[in-house]
Amino acid sequence: MMDTTELLRVKEEYERYVCKKILFIIFTLILIVVVAGISATLGSYPISVSEVYSIILKCLVSHPENTKESIVWNLRMPRILLAIIAGAGLASSGAMTQGILRNPLATPYTLGISSAAGLGAAIAIILSKGIFVGKYVIVGNAFLFSLIPTFVILALARVKGATPETIILAGIAMMYIFSAVTTILMYFAEPEAVKSAYFWMVGDLGKASWEMIPTVLVSLLICFILLMWKTWDVNVMMTAGDEVAKSLGVNPERERIFVMLVSAFLTASIISFTGTIGFICLVAPHICRMVIGGDCRYLLPASALFGGALLLTCDTIARTILAPVILPVGVVTNCLGGPMFLYMLIRRKKEYW
Amino acid sequence: MRKVFIALILLISCIGVVSANDYMDLFKGDNRITEKELANVITDYMLGSSTLSLNEIRDASYVYIHWNGEPKSIVDSANRTITIYKPIKRIVALHSDAVEALVVLGAKNKVVGVSKYTKESKRQFPELSKLPSVGSCFDPDIEAIVSLNPDVVISYVRWPDPSKLEKKFKLLGLNITVIRFDFYKGSTMKEEIEKLGYLLDKEENASKYIKWFDKYENLVKSRIPEKKVKVYTCGGKPLRAFGEGTGLYDLSVMAGGDNVLKGREGYFDVDPEQVIVWTPDVILRWSYAGGYETDDISGMKTDYEEIVNQPGFENIPAVKNGRVYVMSADLATAPSFPVALVTVAKWLYPDRYSDINPKEIFQEYIDNFLHINYNVSEQGSFVYPKW
Amino acid sequence: MKIRIKGLEFSYDSIQALKNVTIDIHESEIVAIVGPNGSGKSTLLKCIDRILKPQKGVILINGKDVKDFSQIEIARTVGYVPQSVKQFFPATVFEVVLMGRRPYLGWRCSRRDIEKVFEVLRILDIENIAMRDFNELSGGQQQKVLIARVLAQEPEILLLDEPTANLDIKHQLEVMEIIRTIVREKGITAIVAIHDLNLASRYADRIIMMKDGKVFAVGYPNEVLTSTNVENVYGVKVKVIELNKSTYIIPLEPLD
């Protein structure tokens, strides 16, 4: 029965297979650095490329002293960092949500989170007459509201069982309900408020500042680690189904809820600052999956890095393509997302479900 | 006042910005530049031991001579206190109504940057539309603004969000003052013009405008009869009502109309049967078609016909008697407001205004305040049917 | 006594699938569970592996109540091969088999786990398809992969739910041969739910025949597979013949 050469060949093939995944992850890391480097040099204020880099190096140790340095360090850098963090967070929660729901089209938004956050922000914007509301009212409200669907789905799952079907249906119901309430609210509001609320929902990184970076960064790191912890279990649930997962020592319902909660929290904490940026949570994991397969242990970090690079690219395009007019990044991701999906559809080789 | 001043000093010194540090010292303590302080500063400069630049000394002298040594302070339309310590020389105007106000005040050579919408208004602002663009008024490009080195940025009250404007300047450690004025609401127009005029040392032009505004406001007020005409105001589509608090509603009431939407606020869709029950004598519609830049009246004509052809509206007195009017937003929501006021008043009470030709008043405005070569009789599309 | 089941009862909502089932299963034997559709075969297997929780009854493995095992302990003791082979997400054969190591995986998979997977692939003679996509394989190959997965679990007990259901006759025999070899060589106990009576007869040490959720008959193949029993349970008239020391069932006609 033993054929040594055959076995050796297969082992080699396996090593190469794993290597490919690791190389891809390294590639995406380099990609982020490159895109960030390019993005930092772009903007309406005239600053030469070498100046930009020397300013960055300088500001790592001291404070910006003049306008040029301030623009690079206080205006461009936070925006770049926010794009990377937000992209990473959205892609990560997208990848894991797709895993636990066994559906490559699932996203945290499918759980109703974006509609709820939109409602929270709209309420804060429309009910506040002036613009100088407390700094964090819109952010806080969006965040609080975005967690509501999660708890509703939790409750439903308790009654009906935490199967992918239950969660997806419940999530879509939440989406519709919150959208409906938002629509009613906007219908009766004055155009000025409606405009503001709409802008919020499209997704925009324009408010980035160093102040918010620690919050989103900590959120990303904690949630990412929690998600990585569960990648084995999600792998099992994904490839083998709930019944076999149980026989392998995994509690699919409990893990599904855990991952859902973490993903929801991560998504909520990002979109309450940036608005609902679409497609990254769908496209980034999908592309990574096409290159390195569905193993969550590699897919999660790859998606995170690729998502960061992708969002950063989109945002850079958004703020430079029609300069000095700034497009909200949500517009670019939506425009890119559709055609990208068609392309992937045409090129796909494997049946997904 | 004192608190604002102290905060400003602390802010600037914390971030360690280069200029204005010593300049602001002149205001320390008594909040004014005294003759002695000015003399010291000038002599220091002459002896080569000054920490102030020549420009700053010029500003100090200006303040001393023209402002009696004291800073100027106003409360803008977003309810914030704006204090300036030196004359304003470079302005970025984020919206076209502010640009128009600056033209009216005779301050157009202080403008250094405009929004992309202003750039498209080539006929209305032949020179200013050539200035560099800073993006949209809702989401301006901060870097573009900063590269123009302005003293002041004027924006709408509600947009952009402060986190995208004031906060960004603060993050950059820049001393750019943001003033929020709308310049499109009839009820606050005079006040805003007066305040901005005060800040820009254009008080004379401001009062000239306000006198002209008052003249027509009072004229209209004096001609409002006992028995008022019933008006229904709408925009966007015949059934989208503009209720209390909206600019169009205010316009109709100031012109002497009895608006059927009284008691209902904001914008909302209305049941056509309700409009028929109200039996308005005049229907007034707001339109974004038309304006300074186009002579083509067909857009506003379509708006007009939509109302007249609305099923059921043939029963309404306004439609039966041909008293449906469409007005361009360019005319109504701008410093040209008094013209709009008289136009609407004449539509409401034609027999009381046989001596008034609103078109002439508009031409007056254009000649005396906009200073452009523009003939309202031949150019533009502001009302339908004709004046 | 490897497994002892006493008074097991299980209902899906209102339908009672298992009624007072009591069975003993010995170490290192192959037990086939036969019976018509809906007789409770799958349900029984799932109860043993605690995939389903019975409303009444006790299951003892190695003398210990199944309820007292932790999830991981059960996973290391009992392996389950499901009826449907559907794979939800694309995965290579290697990855599918690697999942079987889940009860042993720490925070990352060790060299030992990977070696184990290769070993198991070699045993089933499928190492040449290790990197192929599972969904692209034939039914026979897929079944072998699933068995490889369960072997990677290193269980003491194997539960197989209709492992030969979608296979051609060659692969049916191959799979049953593999099960028999594993049981003999590794001393594993195998419980196979199977609908093909002849395969059961040929490969099982003992047969449990079920009807309507109850144990109808237990014993050696030639004891259980009588024409009377088959008629009773399946409603089919059959002829029983002896060939090469095995009992074979030839179906004749359905009884009304």
mmCIF file of N, CA and C in Angstrom, chain A residues 42-46 64-67 70-71 74-76 125-126 128-132 135 138 186-193 195-196 199 204 206-211 319 323-328, chain B residues 15-18 78 80 116 133-136 138-144 146-148 156-164 166-168 171-174 180 182 184-185 237 240 265-269:
data_model
loop_
_atom_site.group_PDB
_atom_site.id
_atom_site.type_symbol
_atom_site.label_atom_id
_atom_site.label_comp_id
_atom_site.label_asym_id
_atom_site.label_seq_id
_atom_site.Cartn_x
_atom_site.Cartn_y
_atom_site.Cartn_z
ATOM 1 N N LEU A 42 -0.515 62.321 -2.147
ATOM 2 C CA LEU A 42 -1.547 62.921 -2.984
ATOM 3 C C LEU A 42 -2.457 63.851 -2.198
ATOM 4 N N GLY A 43 -2.738 65.004 -2.781
ATOM 5 C CA GLY A 43 -3.613 65.959 -2.118
ATOM 6 C C GLY A 43 -3.508 67.306 -2.802
ATOM 7 N N SER A 44 -4.478 68.198 -2.510
ATOM 8 C CA SER A 44 -4.509 69.474 -3.214
ATOM 9 C C SER A 44 -3.416 70.432 -2.785
ATOM 10 N N TYR A 45 -2.899 70.225 -1.579
ATOM 11 C CA TYR A 45 -1.873 71.153 -1.112
ATOM 12 C C TYR A 45 -0.535 70.697 -1.694
ATOM 13 N N PRO A 46 0.178 71.616 -2.325
ATOM 14 C CA PRO A 46 1.402 71.177 -3.007
ATOM 15 C C PRO A 46 2.540 70.822 -2.034
ATOM 16 N N PRO A 64 4.258 68.150 14.535
ATOM 17 C CA PRO A 64 4.325 68.956 13.319
ATOM 18 C C PRO A 64 4.438 70.435 13.676
ATOM 19 N N GLU A 65 5.279 71.138 12.940
ATOM 20 C CA GLU A 65 5.514 72.542 13.309
ATOM 21 C C GLU A 65 4.933 73.550 12.365
ATOM 22 N N ASN A 66 4.767 73.152 11.111
ATOM 23 C CA ASN A 66 4.190 74.148 10.205
ATOM 24 C C ASN A 66 3.011 73.542 9.462
ATOM 25 N N THR A 67 2.431 74.350 8.597
ATOM 26 C CA THR A 67 1.217 73.922 7.901
ATOM 27 C C THR A 67 1.442 72.663 7.077
ATOM 28 N N SER A 70 1.680 69.731 9.213
ATOM 29 C CA SER A 70 0.376 69.483 9.805
ATOM 30 C C SER A 70 -0.562 68.823 8.825
ATOM 31 N N ILE A 71 -0.502 69.259 7.573
ATOM 32 C CA ILE A 71 -1.384 68.672 6.578
ATOM 33 C C ILE A 71 -1.069 67.208 6.385
ATOM 34 N N ASN A 74 -1.600 65.523 10.273
ATOM 35 C CA ASN A 74 -2.914 65.615 10.913
ATOM 36 C C ASN A 74 -4.082 65.448 9.968
ATOM 37 N N LEU A 75 -3.824 65.572 8.684
ATOM 38 C CA LEU A 75 -4.930 65.472 7.735
ATOM 39 C C LEU A 75 -4.846 64.172 6.945
ATOM 40 N N ARG A 76 -3.692 63.936 6.318
ATOM 41 C CA ARG A 76 -3.606 62.774 5.443
ATOM 42 C C ARG A 76 -3.388 61.474 6.192
ATOM 43 N N ILE A 125 -29.151 63.116 13.563
ATOM 44 C CA ILE A 125 -29.009 64.282 12.686
ATOM 45 C C ILE A 125 -30.305 65.056 12.585
ATOM 46 N N ILE A 126 -31.414 64.333 12.394
ATOM 47 C CA ILE A 126 -32.670 65.016 12.131
ATOM 48 C C ILE A 126 -33.245 65.649 13.373
ATOM 49 N N SER A 128 -31.625 66.834 15.898
ATOM 50 C CA SER A 128 -30.834 67.922 16.449
ATOM 51 C C SER A 128 -30.941 69.105 15.514
ATOM 52 N N LYS A 129 -31.438 70.196 16.004
ATOM 53 C CA LYS A 129 -31.689 71.322 15.115
ATOM 54 C C LYS A 129 -30.401 71.986 14.663
ATOM 55 N N GLY A 130 -29.502 72.190 15.618
ATOM 56 C CA GLY A 130 -28.253 72.846 15.246
ATOM 57 C C GLY A 130 -27.231 71.828 14.800
ATOM 58 N N ILE A 131 -26.075 72.243 14.391
ATOM 59 C CA ILE A 131 -25.053 71.291 14.016
ATOM 60 C C ILE A 131 -24.070 71.055 15.135
ATOM 61 N N PHE A 132 -24.046 71.936 16.122
ATOM 62 C CA PHE A 132 -23.042 71.777 17.161
ATOM 63 C C PHE A 132 -23.554 70.907 18.287
ATOM 64 N N LYS A 135 -20.099 66.078 20.461
ATOM 65 C CA LYS A 135 -19.229 65.453 19.464
ATOM 66 C C LYS A 135 -19.634 64.051 19.101
ATOM 67 N N ILE A 138 -23.816 61.546 17.225
ATOM 68 C CA ILE A 138 -24.135 60.763 16.032
ATOM 69 C C ILE A 138 -23.448 59.405 16.079
ATOM 70 N N MET A 186 -37.033 60.213 7.157
ATOM 71 C CA MET A 186 -36.466 61.145 6.183
ATOM 72 C C MET A 186 -37.554 61.804 5.349
ATOM 73 N N TYR A 187 -38.646 61.106 5.192
ATOM 74 C CA TYR A 187 -39.733 61.618 4.379
ATOM 75 C C TYR A 187 -40.291 62.898 4.964
ATOM 76 N N PHE A 188 -40.365 62.950 6.288
ATOM 77 C CA PHE A 188 -40.982 64.103 6.919
ATOM 78 C C PHE A 188 -39.983 65.135 7.393
ATOM 79 N N ALA A 189 -38.717 64.886 7.159
ATOM 80 C CA ALA A 189 -37.725 65.836 7.651
ATOM 81 C C ALA A 189 -37.451 66.897 6.603
ATOM 82 N N GLU A 190 -36.824 67.992 7.042
ATOM 83 C CA GLU A 190 -36.514 69.038 6.078
ATOM 84 C C GLU A 190 -35.345 68.599 5.193
ATOM 85 N N PRO A 191 -35.323 69.089 3.970
ATOM 86 C CA PRO A 191 -34.320 68.634 3.009
ATOM 87 C C PRO A 191 -32.893 68.747 3.538
ATOM 88 N N GLU A 192 -32.635 69.787 4.315
ATOM 89 C CA GLU A 192 -31.278 69.964 4.805
ATOM 90 C C GLU A 192 -30.843 68.778 5.660
ATOM 91 N N ALA A 193 -31.716 68.387 6.573
ATOM 92 C CA ALA A 193 -31.380 67.267 7.438
ATOM 93 C C ALA A 193 -31.300 65.967 6.656
ATOM 94 N N LYS A 195 -30.460 65.613 3.606
ATOM 95 C CA LYS A 195 -29.198 65.592 2.886
ATOM 96 C C LYS A 195 -28.068 65.135 3.794
ATOM 97 N N SER A 196 -27.993 65.717 5.001
ATOM 98 C CA SER A 196 -26.932 65.333 5.929
ATOM 99 C C SER A 196 -27.001 63.856 6.255
ATOM 100 N N PHE A 199 -25.796 61.790 3.344
ATOM 101 C CA PHE A 199 -24.338 61.812 3.226
ATOM 102 C C PHE A 199 -23.704 60.858 4.222
ATOM 103 N N ASP A 204 -18.025 57.677 4.405
ATOM 104 C CA ASP A 204 -17.070 58.723 4.101
ATOM 105 C C ASP A 204 -15.993 58.749 5.173
ATOM 106 N N GLY A 206 -13.965 61.299 5.625
ATOM 107 C CA GLY A 206 -13.525 62.682 5.761
ATOM 108 C C GLY A 206 -13.371 63.169 7.182
ATOM 109 N N LYS A 207 -14.025 62.488 8.139
ATOM 110 C CA LYS A 207 -13.945 62.995 9.498
ATOM 111 C C LYS A 207 -12.767 62.417 10.264
ATOM 112 N N ALA A 208 -11.893 61.698 9.581
ATOM 113 C CA ALA A 208 -10.804 61.012 10.277
ATOM 114 C C ALA A 208 -9.918 61.979 11.040
ATOM 115 N N SER A 209 -9.584 61.612 12.258
ATOM 116 C CA SER A 209 -8.660 62.418 13.046
ATOM 117 C C SER A 209 -7.922 61.466 13.966
ATOM 118 N N TRP A 210 -6.817 61.903 14.486
ATOM 119 C CA TRP A 210 -6.030 61.039 15.376
ATOM 120 C C TRP A 210 -6.831 60.607 16.595
ATOM 121 N N GLU A 211 -7.764 61.438 16.982
ATOM 122 C CA GLU A 211 -8.581 61.160 18.152
ATOM 123 C C GLU A 211 -9.318 59.844 18.077
ATOM 124 N N ARG A 319 -10.782 60.708 -3.277
ATOM 125 C CA ARG A 319 -10.456 62.094 -2.966
ATOM 126 C C ARG A 319 -9.568 62.768 -4.005
ATOM 127 N N ALA A 323 -10.561 66.010 -7.983
ATOM 128 C CA ALA A 323 -10.076 67.090 -7.117
ATOM 129 C C ALA A 323 -10.344 68.451 -7.744
ATOM 130 N N PRO A 324 -10.724 69.485 -6.979
ATOM 131 C CA PRO A 324 -10.853 69.440 -5.528
ATOM 132 C C PRO A 324 -12.187 68.948 -5.008
ATOM 133 N N VAL A 325 -13.022 68.434 -5.895
ATOM 134 C CA VAL A 325 -14.268 67.866 -5.391
ATOM 135 C C VAL A 325 -13.966 66.518 -4.744
ATOM 136 N N ILE A 326 -14.474 66.307 -3.545
ATOM 137 C CA ILE A 326 -14.195 65.046 -2.857
ATOM 138 C C ILE A 326 -15.411 64.133 -2.974
ATOM 139 N N LEU A 327 -15.211 62.946 -3.493
ATOM 140 C CA LEU A 327 -16.292 61.962 -3.508
ATOM 141 C C LEU A 327 -16.259 61.187 -2.205
ATOM 142 N N PRO A 328 -17.420 60.850 -1.677
ATOM 143 C CA PRO A 328 -17.388 59.967 -0.518
ATOM 144 C C PRO A 328 -16.945 58.574 -0.949
ATOM 145 N N ILE B 15 -0.384 74.715 20.343
ATOM 146 C CA ILE B 15 -0.035 74.037 19.102
ATOM 147 C C ILE B 15 1.265 74.604 18.539
ATOM 148 N N GLY B 16 1.643 75.692 19.072
ATOM 149 C CA GLY B 16 2.964 76.200 18.675
ATOM 150 C C GLY B 16 3.026 76.706 17.254
ATOM 151 N N VAL B 17 1.985 77.356 16.859
ATOM 152 C CA VAL B 17 1.996 77.892 15.499
ATOM 153 C C VAL B 17 2.905 79.099 15.435
ATOM 154 N N VAL B 18 3.401 79.336 14.241
ATOM 155 C CA VAL B 18 4.415 80.385 14.120
ATOM 156 C C VAL B 18 3.866 81.799 14.275
ATOM 157 N N ALA B 78 -24.802 80.666 13.172
ATOM 158 C CA ALA B 78 -24.774 79.386 13.893
ATOM 159 C C ALA B 78 -24.615 79.664 15.371
ATOM 160 N N ARG B 80 -22.424 81.461 17.023
ATOM 161 C CA ARG B 80 -21.106 81.492 17.641
ATOM 162 C C ARG B 80 -20.529 82.891 17.570
ATOM 163 N N LYS B 116 -17.274 74.715 -6.338
ATOM 164 C CA LYS B 116 -17.418 74.344 -7.738
ATOM 165 C C LYS B 116 -18.728 74.843 -8.321
ATOM 166 N N SER B 133 -11.111 76.497 -7.395
ATOM 167 C CA SER B 133 -12.204 75.796 -6.735
ATOM 168 C C SER B 133 -11.691 75.059 -5.500
ATOM 169 N N VAL B 134 -12.536 74.999 -4.470
ATOM 170 C CA VAL B 134 -12.163 74.228 -3.278
ATOM 171 C C VAL B 134 -13.087 73.028 -3.091
ATOM 172 N N GLY B 135 -13.804 72.649 -4.132
ATOM 173 C CA GLY B 135 -14.654 71.471 -4.005
ATOM 174 C C GLY B 135 -16.101 71.851 -3.770
ATOM 175 N N SER B 136 -16.845 70.960 -3.171
ATOM 176 C CA SER B 136 -18.259 71.233 -2.968
ATOM 177 C C SER B 136 -18.480 71.886 -1.618
ATOM 178 N N PHE B 138 -20.554 71.060 0.504
ATOM 179 C CA PHE B 138 -20.940 70.109 1.530
ATOM 180 C C PHE B 138 -19.734 69.322 2.021
ATOM 181 N N ASP B 139 -18.741 69.217 1.194
ATOM 182 C CA ASP B 139 -17.571 68.414 1.545
ATOM 183 C C ASP B 139 -16.343 69.047 0.889
ATOM 184 N N PRO B 140 -15.914 70.206 1.412
ATOM 185 C CA PRO B 140 -14.832 70.914 0.719
ATOM 186 C C PRO B 140 -13.479 70.249 0.897
ATOM 187 N N ASP B 141 -12.596 70.504 -0.010
ATOM 188 C CA ASP B 141 -11.244 69.964 0.050
ATOM 189 C C ASP B 141 -10.395 70.866 0.958
ATOM 190 N N ILE B 142 -10.096 70.364 2.132
ATOM 191 C CA ILE B 142 -9.380 71.179 3.117
ATOM 192 C C ILE B 142 -8.011 71.609 2.602
ATOM 193 N N GLU B 143 -7.344 70.667 1.951
ATOM 194 C CA GLU B 143 -6.008 71.024 1.454
ATOM 195 C C GLU B 143 -6.083 72.165 0.453
ATOM 196 N N ALA B 144 -7.107 72.121 -0.398
ATOM 197 C CA ALA B 144 -7.245 73.199 -1.387
ATOM 198 C C ALA B 144 -7.490 74.523 -0.693
ATOM 199 N N VAL B 146 -6.623 75.358 2.382
ATOM 200 C CA VAL B 146 -5.426 75.790 3.106
ATOM 201 C C VAL B 146 -4.357 76.329 2.173
ATOM 202 N N SER B 147 -4.276 75.732 0.982
ATOM 203 C CA SER B 147 -3.226 76.202 0.071
ATOM 204 C C SER B 147 -3.515 77.605 -0.444
ATOM 205 N N LEU B 148 -4.747 78.091 -0.249
ATOM 206 C CA LEU B 148 -5.064 79.460 -0.656
ATOM 207 C C LEU B 148 -4.795 80.458 0.455
ATOM 208 N N TYR B 156 -22.248 77.617 4.843
ATOM 209 C CA TYR B 156 -23.639 77.526 5.271
ATOM 210 C C TYR B 156 -23.675 77.246 6.770
ATOM 211 N N VAL B 157 -24.814 77.497 7.373
ATOM 212 C CA VAL B 157 -24.939 77.205 8.791
ATOM 213 C C VAL B 157 -24.892 75.705 9.061
ATOM 214 N N ARG B 158 -25.587 74.949 8.239
ATOM 215 C CA ARG B 158 -25.680 73.522 8.538
ATOM 216 C C ARG B 158 -24.640 72.649 7.859
ATOM 217 N N TRP B 159 -24.019 73.165 6.824
ATOM 218 C CA TRP B 159 -22.982 72.345 6.182
ATOM 219 C C TRP B 159 -21.754 73.203 5.901
ATOM 220 N N PRO B 160 -20.575 72.617 5.767
ATOM 221 C CA PRO B 160 -20.338 71.221 6.143
ATOM 222 C C PRO B 160 -20.324 71.054 7.668
ATOM 223 N N ASP B 161 -20.366 69.814 8.079
ATOM 224 C CA ASP B 161 -20.286 69.501 9.492
ATOM 225 C C ASP B 161 -18.977 70.078 10.063
ATOM 226 N N PRO B 162 -19.023 70.619 11.280
ATOM 227 C CA PRO B 162 -17.799 71.213 11.846
ATOM 228 C C PRO B 162 -16.613 70.255 11.868
ATOM 229 N N SER B 163 -16.887 68.962 11.996
ATOM 230 C CA SER B 163 -15.759 68.034 12.033
ATOM 231 C C SER B 163 -15.025 68.010 10.705
ATOM 232 N N LYS B 164 -15.679 68.549 9.659
ATOM 233 C CA LYS B 164 -15.005 68.589 8.371
ATOM 234 C C LYS B 164 -14.475 69.967 8.047
ATOM 235 N N GLU B 166 -14.171 73.362 10.786
ATOM 236 C CA GLU B 166 -13.499 74.002 11.923
ATOM 237 C C GLU B 166 -12.498 73.064 12.580
ATOM 238 N N LYS B 167 -12.938 71.825 12.771
ATOM 239 C CA LYS B 167 -12.078 70.876 13.473
ATOM 240 C C LYS B 167 -10.795 70.602 12.706
ATOM 241 N N LYS B 168 -10.917 70.530 11.383
ATOM 242 C CA LYS B 168 -9.730 70.262 10.568
ATOM 243 C C LYS B 168 -8.719 71.386 10.693
ATOM 244 N N LEU B 171 -7.013 71.056 13.924
ATOM 245 C CA LEU B 171 -6.032 69.981 13.893
ATOM 246 C C LEU B 171 -4.747 70.429 13.215
ATOM 247 N N LEU B 172 -4.904 71.270 12.218
ATOM 248 C CA LEU B 172 -3.729 71.715 11.489
ATOM 249 C C LEU B 172 -3.045 72.881 12.191
ATOM 250 N N GLY B 173 -3.661 73.316 13.292
ATOM 251 C CA GLY B 173 -3.062 74.423 14.021
ATOM 252 C C GLY B 173 -3.128 75.731 13.265
ATOM 253 N N LEU B 174 -4.159 75.874 12.427
ATOM 254 C CA LEU B 174 -4.246 77.085 11.613
ATOM 255 C C LEU B 174 -5.274 78.050 12.164
ATOM 256 N N ARG B 180 -20.305 81.264 9.747
ATOM 257 C CA ARG B 180 -21.423 80.572 9.107
ATOM 258 C C ARG B 180 -22.602 81.514 8.875
ATOM 259 N N ASP B 182 -25.948 82.040 6.037
ATOM 260 C CA ASP B 182 -26.664 81.384 4.958
ATOM 261 C C ASP B 182 -26.871 82.283 3.744
ATOM 262 N N TYR B 184 -29.422 83.062 2.324
ATOM 263 C CA TYR B 184 -30.505 82.728 1.404
ATOM 264 C C TYR B 184 -31.873 82.823 2.049
ATOM 265 N N LYS B 185 -31.908 83.182 3.312
ATOM 266 C CA LYS B 185 -33.211 83.294 3.972
ATOM 267 C C LYS B 185 -33.604 84.762 4.096
ATOM 268 N N LYS B 237 -42.580 69.144 -6.817
ATOM 269 C CA LYS B 237 -43.706 68.628 -7.601
ATOM 270 C C LYS B 237 -44.948 69.328 -7.061
ATOM 271 N N ARG B 240 -45.900 68.647 -3.434
ATOM 272 C CA ARG B 240 -44.944 68.720 -2.338
ATOM 273 C C ARG B 240 -45.077 70.106 -1.729
ATOM 274 N N GLU B 265 -45.870 72.452 9.458
ATOM 275 C CA GLU B 265 -44.465 72.826 9.291
ATOM 276 C C GLU B 265 -43.737 71.979 8.276
ATOM 277 N N GLY B 266 -42.712 72.566 7.692
ATOM 278 C CA GLY B 266 -41.776 71.778 6.894
ATOM 279 C C GLY B 266 -42.275 71.385 5.520
ATOM 280 N N TYR B 267 -41.697 70.310 5.007
ATOM 281 C CA TYR B 267 -41.985 69.836 3.661
ATOM 282 C C TYR B 267 -42.737 68.525 3.749
ATOM 283 N N PHE B 268 -43.796 68.385 3.019
ATOM 284 C CA PHE B 268 -44.548 67.142 3.075
ATOM 285 C C PHE B 268 -45.418 67.017 1.836
ATOM 286 N N ASP B 269 -45.723 65.754 1.533
ATOM 287 C CA ASP B 269 -46.627 65.507 0.410
ATOM 288 C C ASP B 269 -48.058 65.740 0.870
#
